[in-house]
XYZ file of C-alpha atoms in Angstrom:
502
model
C 285.627 179.209 -54.266
C 282.699 178.611 -51.938
C 281.316 175.994 -54.361
C 284.706 174.267 -54.425
C 284.813 174.144 -50.610
C 281.282 172.754 -50.514
C 282.162 170.012 -52.996
C 285.189 169.065 -50.881
C 282.831 168.801 -47.883
C 280.484 166.647 -49.962
C 283.156 164.244 -51.181
C 284.624 163.931 -47.669
C 281.151 162.854 -46.476
C 280.440 160.580 -49.447
C 283.725 158.617 -49.551
C 283.473 157.153 -46.058
C 283.484 153.324 -46.165
C 279.831 153.125 -45.020
C 278.528 155.600 -47.588
C 280.591 154.076 -50.411
C 279.156 150.667 -49.504
C 275.576 151.914 -49.631
C 276.286 153.796 -52.852
C 277.471 150.506 -54.381
C 274.452 148.640 -52.971
C 272.139 151.275 -54.444
C 273.858 151.107 -57.843
C 273.692 147.293 -57.924
C 270.074 147.147 -56.751
C 269.118 149.856 -59.231
C 270.709 147.952 -62.100
C 269.033 144.742 -60.919
C 265.518 146.184 -60.795
C 266.171 148.016 -64.042
C 266.998 144.696 -65.695
C 264.034 142.796 -64.255
C 260.849 143.932 -66.021
C 257.821 144.777 -63.934
C 259.402 145.996 -60.699
C 260.763 149.497 -61.354
C 262.467 152.025 -59.085
C 259.258 153.440 -57.582
C 258.092 150.054 -56.295
C 261.598 149.186 -55.088
C 261.977 152.424 -53.148
C 258.546 151.884 -51.586
C 259.539 148.368 -50.505
C 262.928 149.438 -49.108
C 261.664 152.594 -47.392
C 261.129 150.889 -43.984
C 264.766 149.729 -43.981
C 265.929 153.341 -43.900
C 264.757 153.526 -40.272
C 267.868 151.608 -39.304
C 270.403 153.475 -41.483
C 272.194 156.812 -41.031
C 270.308 159.546 -42.951
C 273.010 160.197 -45.566
C 273.637 156.486 -46.213
C 269.900 155.870 -46.628
C 269.466 158.717 -49.121
C 272.604 157.709 -51.054
C 271.289 154.152 -51.415
C 267.782 155.215 -52.458
C 269.127 157.769 -54.949
C 271.483 155.132 -56.382
C 268.557 152.780 -56.934
C 266.698 155.476 -58.886
C 269.416 156.471 -61.333
C 270.890 152.952 -61.404
C 267.584 151.652 -62.769
C 268.024 153.880 -65.817
C 271.307 152.067 -66.630
C 269.917 148.579 -66.044
C 266.783 149.100 -68.115
C 268.785 149.806 -71.261
C 270.750 146.526 -71.085
C 267.820 144.171 -71.575
C 266.043 146.647 -73.852
C 268.988 146.475 -76.255
C 269.880 142.778 -75.966
C 266.502 141.053 -75.676
C 263.950 143.756 -76.603
C 262.581 143.617 -73.051
C 262.683 147.027 -71.339
C 263.139 146.569 -67.601
C 262.096 150.167 -66.895
C 259.472 152.458 -68.440
C 262.068 155.002 -69.552
C 263.857 152.297 -71.578
C 260.892 151.493 -73.830
C 262.074 153.838 -76.583
C 265.666 152.576 -76.224
C 264.461 149.151 -77.316
C 263.117 150.502 -80.624
C 266.570 151.107 -82.097
C 268.815 149.366 -79.568
C 267.394 145.935 -80.278
C 267.640 146.487 -84.030
C 271.317 147.383 -83.564
C 271.812 144.173 -81.592
C 270.216 142.113 -84.392
C 272.656 143.768 -86.806
C 275.635 142.683 -84.665
C 276.120 146.160 -83.126
C 274.966 145.355 -79.606
C 278.319 146.373 -78.122
C 278.187 149.814 -79.711
C 274.598 150.352 -78.498
C 275.446 149.305 -74.936
C 278.582 151.437 -74.836
C 276.823 154.533 -76.200
C 273.986 154.018 -73.721
C 276.427 153.739 -70.806
C 278.697 156.606 -71.880
C 275.748 158.865 -72.730
C 274.161 158.073 -69.375
C 277.403 158.847 -67.529
C 277.885 162.142 -69.367
C 274.277 163.216 -68.781
C 274.403 162.190 -65.126
C 277.608 164.153 -64.631
C 276.179 167.278 -66.275
C 272.950 167.045 -64.247
C 274.956 166.606 -61.028
C 277.054 169.672 -61.854
C 273.829 171.556 -62.596
C 272.449 170.536 -59.192
C 275.657 171.699 -57.488
C 275.514 175.094 -59.247
C 271.759 175.731 -59.147
C 271.193 174.283 -55.681
C 272.666 177.114 -53.564
C 271.044 179.800 -55.750
C 267.569 178.245 -55.585
C 267.903 177.468 -51.876
C 268.898 181.076 -51.159
C 265.936 182.266 -53.215
C 263.579 179.897 -51.373
C 264.599 181.351 -47.986
C 262.537 184.406 -48.896
C 259.421 182.245 -49.325
C 256.598 182.621 -46.833
C 253.372 180.597 -46.458
C 251.736 182.425 -49.387
C 254.626 181.562 -51.741
C 254.701 177.919 -50.658
C 250.939 177.620 -51.139
C 251.195 179.054 -54.661
C 254.252 176.890 -55.429
C 252.350 173.772 -54.330
C 249.404 174.697 -56.588
C 251.840 175.205 -59.475
C 253.525 171.860 -58.761
C 250.234 169.967 -58.718
C 249.155 171.548 -62.020
C 252.530 170.702 -63.593
C 252.076 167.118 -62.442
C 248.695 167.098 -64.191
C 250.063 168.525 -67.434
C 253.077 166.210 -67.590
C 251.422 162.999 -66.386
C 250.735 160.400 -69.062
C 247.165 159.478 -69.928
C 243.935 161.395 -69.487
C 244.001 164.883 -67.930
C 240.714 164.186 -66.130
C 242.145 160.994 -64.631
C 245.329 162.796 -63.526
C 243.252 165.506 -61.805
C 241.095 162.831 -60.153
C 244.185 160.981 -58.871
C 245.620 164.181 -57.398
C 242.232 164.851 -55.763
C 242.189 161.381 -54.194
C 245.748 161.914 -52.962
C 244.801 165.253 -51.382
C 241.864 163.648 -49.554
C 244.019 160.763 -48.279
C 246.599 163.280 -47.053
C 243.953 164.988 -44.911
C 242.924 161.792 -43.079
C 243.609 162.009 -39.337
C 243.293 164.531 -36.537
C 243.152 168.226 -37.411
C 246.088 169.849 -35.608
C 244.190 173.122 -35.085
C 240.757 171.997 -33.940
C 241.634 168.498 -32.689
C 238.669 167.046 -34.569
C 238.904 163.797 -36.480
C 238.705 163.879 -40.278
C 237.765 160.916 -42.500
C 238.765 158.369 -39.851
C 235.332 156.615 -39.773
C 235.869 155.927 -36.070
C 239.043 153.863 -36.658
C 241.499 154.645 -33.867
C 244.399 153.505 -36.088
C 243.671 156.392 -38.478
C 243.736 159.155 -35.854
C 247.384 159.889 -36.707
C 246.722 159.705 -40.441
C 247.825 157.148 -43.036
C 251.519 156.274 -42.940
C 253.424 157.252 -46.082
C 255.093 153.812 -46.197
C 251.703 152.067 -46.142
C 250.291 153.902 -49.148
C 253.592 153.791 -51.059
C 254.130 150.048 -50.595
C 250.495 149.291 -51.393
C 250.083 151.427 -54.517
C 253.480 150.660 -56.016
C 254.855 147.466 -54.441
C 251.862 145.172 -53.967
C 249.931 146.540 -56.959
C 252.975 145.938 -59.171
C 253.095 142.306 -58.036
C 249.423 141.741 -58.883
C 249.825 143.345 -62.307
C 252.868 141.223 -63.141
C 251.291 137.986 -61.968
C 248.621 138.286 -64.660
C 251.219 139.070 -67.360
C 252.633 136.026 -69.209
C 256.321 135.480 -68.572
C 258.627 136.186 -71.505
C 261.464 133.717 -71.778
C 262.489 134.137 -75.409
C 266.045 135.306 -74.770
C 267.956 135.794 -77.998
C 271.628 134.942 -77.844
C 273.380 138.087 -79.045
C 277.140 137.815 -79.415
C 278.907 141.034 -78.493
C 281.988 141.103 -80.673
C 282.974 144.775 -80.352
C 282.131 146.865 -77.307
C 283.673 150.193 -78.316
C 281.703 152.279 -80.874
C 283.290 153.316 -84.153
C 284.252 156.915 -84.966
C 281.149 157.183 -87.144
C 278.987 156.036 -84.224
C 280.503 158.722 -82.000
C 279.970 161.422 -84.620
C 276.301 160.505 -84.928
C 275.726 159.987 -81.209
C 277.356 162.953 -79.474
C 274.905 165.642 -80.779
C 272.011 163.414 -79.657
C 273.631 163.002 -76.229
C 273.990 166.782 -75.862
C 270.372 167.398 -76.899
C 269.097 164.612 -74.643
C 271.115 165.929 -71.701
C 269.757 169.462 -72.101
C 266.165 168.298 -72.586
C 266.284 165.789 -69.719
C 267.796 168.307 -67.304
C 265.014 170.791 -68.060
C 262.124 168.286 -67.911
C 263.488 166.650 -64.749
C 263.214 169.928 -62.836
C 259.536 170.412 -63.709
C 256.978 168.908 -61.303
C 255.534 165.819 -62.965
C 258.583 165.368 -65.199
C 261.354 162.838 -64.784
C 263.149 160.041 -66.580
C 260.260 158.551 -68.568
C 258.946 161.817 -69.991
C 262.527 162.899 -70.788
C 263.285 159.679 -72.702
C 260.103 159.772 -74.806
C 260.506 163.490 -75.533
C 264.165 163.031 -76.519
C 263.284 160.245 -78.968
C 260.607 162.440 -80.548
C 263.078 165.332 -80.778
C 265.753 163.180 -82.448
C 263.304 162.012 -85.104
C 262.244 165.580 -85.832
C 265.798 166.961 -86.204
C 267.161 163.981 -88.134
C 267.724 164.244 -91.876
C 266.838 160.557 -92.152
C 263.900 159.982 -89.792
C 263.022 156.779 -91.643
C 266.098 155.150 -90.072
C 264.563 155.351 -86.604
C 263.218 151.991 -85.532
C 265.787 150.294 -87.816
C 268.937 150.722 -85.743
C 269.640 154.480 -85.600
C 272.226 155.057 -82.875
C 270.725 158.496 -82.165
C 267.587 156.638 -81.021
C 269.677 155.058 -78.266
C 271.974 157.978 -77.391
C 269.337 160.704 -77.023
C 266.802 158.885 -74.784
C 269.485 157.279 -72.603
C 271.147 160.643 -71.958
C 267.757 162.260 -71.363
C 266.447 159.691 -68.877
C 269.579 159.907 -66.718
C 269.678 163.700 -66.836
C 265.963 163.777 -65.981
C 266.429 161.327 -63.107
C 269.157 163.388 -61.452
C 267.881 166.897 -62.156
C 264.597 165.937 -60.459
C 266.516 166.191 -57.168
C 266.811 169.980 -57.637
C 263.255 171.009 -56.588
C 263.237 168.433 -53.768
C 266.507 169.517 -52.150
C 266.135 173.262 -52.703
C 262.377 173.903 -52.432
C 261.138 170.800 -50.614
C 258.733 170.008 -53.487
C 258.922 166.483 -55.005
C 258.735 166.552 -58.799
C 257.605 162.936 -59.253
C 256.624 159.799 -57.346
C 260.235 158.689 -56.761
C 261.115 162.090 -55.293
C 258.043 161.757 -53.058
C 259.570 158.494 -51.787
C 262.829 160.290 -51.008
C 260.888 163.059 -49.275
C 259.282 160.342 -47.162
C 262.716 158.930 -46.325
C 263.933 162.391 -45.268
C 260.828 162.886 -43.114
C 261.417 159.512 -41.465
C 264.809 160.794 -40.287
C 263.421 164.108 -39.070
C 264.858 166.086 -42.006
C 262.730 168.923 -43.376
C 263.316 169.034 -47.154
C 263.957 172.469 -48.572
C 266.436 175.339 -48.267
C 267.059 174.667 -44.568
C 268.835 171.398 -45.432
C 271.725 173.266 -47.047
C 272.054 175.585 -44.054
C 271.530 173.144 -41.193
C 272.979 169.937 -42.704
C 275.433 170.934 -45.450
C 277.274 167.614 -45.190
C 274.057 165.763 -46.083
C 273.194 168.068 -49.006
C 276.658 168.107 -50.567
C 277.373 164.488 -49.629
C 274.298 163.367 -51.590
C 275.376 165.434 -54.611
C 278.934 164.026 -54.505
C 277.571 160.479 -54.178
C 275.650 160.899 -57.434
C 278.827 161.382 -59.432
C 280.510 158.494 -57.578
C 277.449 156.318 -58.217
C 277.456 157.154 -61.930
C 281.124 156.170 -62.109
C 280.368 152.894 -60.320
C 277.524 152.176 -62.742
C 279.757 152.798 -65.739
C 282.331 150.344 -64.366
C 279.972 147.581 -63.209
C 277.438 147.587 -66.063
C 279.401 146.752 -69.199
C 281.603 143.938 -67.752
C 278.587 142.288 -66.066
C 276.190 142.319 -69.051
C 276.036 138.518 -69.215
C 275.056 138.266 -65.548
C 272.284 140.858 -65.811
C 270.722 139.106 -68.816
C 270.844 135.712 -67.079
C 268.845 137.165 -64.191
C 265.872 137.310 -66.573
C 265.637 133.532 -66.269
C 264.634 133.776 -62.564
C 261.002 132.536 -62.462
C 258.454 135.111 -61.300
C 256.783 132.444 -59.178
C 259.906 132.514 -56.970
C 260.624 136.221 -57.193
C 257.286 137.789 -56.304
C 256.394 135.800 -53.138
C 259.717 136.955 -51.698
C 258.963 140.578 -52.656
C 255.455 140.342 -51.148
C 256.865 138.987 -47.869
C 259.418 141.795 -47.834
C 256.607 144.358 -48.367
C 254.541 143.039 -45.459
C 257.483 142.798 -43.051
C 258.589 146.308 -43.988
C 255.139 147.826 -43.444
C 254.700 145.997 -40.117
C 258.078 147.198 -38.869
C 257.039 150.870 -39.166
C 254.467 150.860 -36.329
C 254.244 147.153 -35.399
C 250.546 147.092 -36.349
C 248.762 144.402 -38.353
C 246.251 147.100 -39.366
C 248.943 148.808 -41.466
C 249.665 145.562 -43.326
C 245.954 145.075 -44.083
C 245.721 148.712 -45.211
C 248.739 148.278 -47.494
C 247.144 145.199 -49.069
C 243.935 147.190 -49.564
C 245.883 149.963 -51.290
C 247.570 147.264 -53.363
C 244.231 146.097 -54.774
C 243.181 149.737 -55.210
C 246.401 150.401 -57.131
C 245.697 147.360 -59.301
C 242.238 148.729 -60.159
C 243.779 152.118 -60.960
C 246.236 150.484 -63.371
C 243.457 148.532 -65.074
C 241.533 151.784 -65.469
C 244.711 153.398 -66.907
C 244.975 155.823 -63.977
C 248.604 156.648 -63.172
C 249.227 156.375 -59.372
C 252.138 158.856 -59.384
C 249.904 161.981 -59.190
C 248.006 160.387 -56.291
C 251.225 160.031 -54.291
C 252.195 163.626 -55.083
C 248.766 164.784 -53.927
C 249.114 162.738 -50.739
C 252.505 164.293 -49.951
C 251.678 167.863 -50.973
C 248.140 167.956 -49.519
C 249.154 168.621 -45.901
C 251.750 171.153 -47.107
C 249.063 172.920 -49.142
C 246.638 173.056 -46.202
C 249.250 174.159 -43.643
C 250.541 177.028 -45.742
C 247.027 178.147 -46.695
C 246.096 178.378 -43.030
C 249.307 180.177 -42.077
C 248.929 182.699 -44.885
C 245.308 183.417 -43.935
C 246.247 183.833 -40.253
C 249.045 186.269 -41.140
C 246.694 188.307 -43.361
C 243.852 188.099 -40.798
C 241.669 186.216 -43.260
C 242.327 188.356 -46.334
C 242.960 186.331 -49.526
C 244.772 189.340 -51.006
C 247.956 188.054 -49.353
C 248.381 185.683 -52.319
C 248.392 188.503 -54.878
C 250.090 191.186 -52.818
C 253.352 189.219 -52.720
C 255.066 189.273 -56.154
C 256.471 185.717 -56.124
C 253.140 184.249 -55.035
C 251.319 186.262 -57.711
C 253.770 185.122 -60.420
C 253.280 181.468 -59.432
C 249.493 181.828 -59.452
C 249.611 183.457 -62.895
C 251.823 180.602 -64.142
C 249.345 178.107 -62.640
C 246.416 179.826 -64.376
C 248.344 179.795 -67.667
C 249.004 176.052 -67.285
C 245.338 175.402 -66.621
C 244.322 177.382 -69.707
C 246.888 175.508 -71.800
C 245.196 172.249 -70.827
C 242.037 173.539 -72.479
C 243.773 174.151 -75.834
C 243.213 171.107 -78.121
C 246.651 171.414 -79.775
C 248.378 171.321 -76.377
C 246.377 168.289 -75.287
C 247.314 166.476 -78.488
C 251.027 167.299 -78.055
C 250.889 166.114 -74.449
C 249.383 162.754 -75.447
C 251.861 162.261 -78.302
C 254.832 162.796 -75.968
C 254.267 159.302 -74.521
C 253.374 157.524 -77.751
C 255.818 156.645 -80.490
C 254.396 155.823 -83.878
C 256.968 153.073 -84.305
C 256.098 151.318 -81.057
């Protein structure tokens, strides 16, 4: 009954005209950046983060969340119709979705993708509503020792689940930790890593590093990529799938939903890992794996359900524990910090309308996406004809104005541009910037809780093993680290992001 009352509170907060408007804006923007290749939700959230200064907290979070899960819908449209994934999590959708389109079954692929996404999003939202209060209540018993151990566990999970080299992922987290410690030490008052620059005494602004690494770096990367304009005219004669399509697709949707919900909760997981893992799972359980890559509807249903479930379940650790599970959640943590909101279990107690309003808006946003995506397919595909030479100067201007508006300092704009070039070099070296952002966000949290725990224990490190929850998290962290050393685990981790058909 208490859950029912909380959901009523959430819907009453979410269905106000202002919040419905920003939910729609988020859904439309998410679909747009999902359709346009090379931008992505992480870069978009980084660019739009300064705008949230001028919005009510709930409206800002509703819009940013809508952009994230809306991008999963939009990416599948162009992946299916023109073999051009607009979002990383839609890469595997293109393998079978585009083949279905060439066979005249584009409508069935689009409908299954949309319906599977809606079902998975709904299940993940219900899971967040059920698990949220339980986890938040559990987290209230956490002290500094538990939060320190949880942060260590989260950083190791991000290393295990990040794509690419383990060494590079560890290095990126290390760089993020160092950048997070730039500024004035709150205890001693001494300056750390400022190199005498007065502008760095208060540390590096989250918006600056986010816009640079994801917004500006993305622009540079895309400017050196040749534009693809080979749009194939695909006539959509039948939008509703056949009974046979449904019979083949619904088990894949259920498996993708379960897998995506689980992987989304883990630090370092999210939509992309969920989609790739779901495609691999479908091939392994199929009786006809040779059909994958030739128009198997399970190859569309499973990944699309998984990426949406993964996108929405990744809110669970952020809202209940205050730990971002991926780079996009780190952006949302930054948005909450901008509005003076401390992410974690206190949100549910002190601002229940915000917590439950955000959850209710996710279901409303999924419904909006289901309604606006299929009828507007033609419009979304036509947007691919917008020349990059017109699109990216406007995005770059928006980045610079947004960064300047945070503190009204030209130094921040120059710093963002510097991080943009640094992000470009990271991409060329195949270093994923997501772990760096997680390290940057979690570094100060790690240091603060370490110091608090040591002060409480009067300098004794035994405080981390005397408390059962902290000890369990440290044991889990040690187990993860040892798993990284096992060759079979490393091979499985690398194969999760590579499909042999790609």
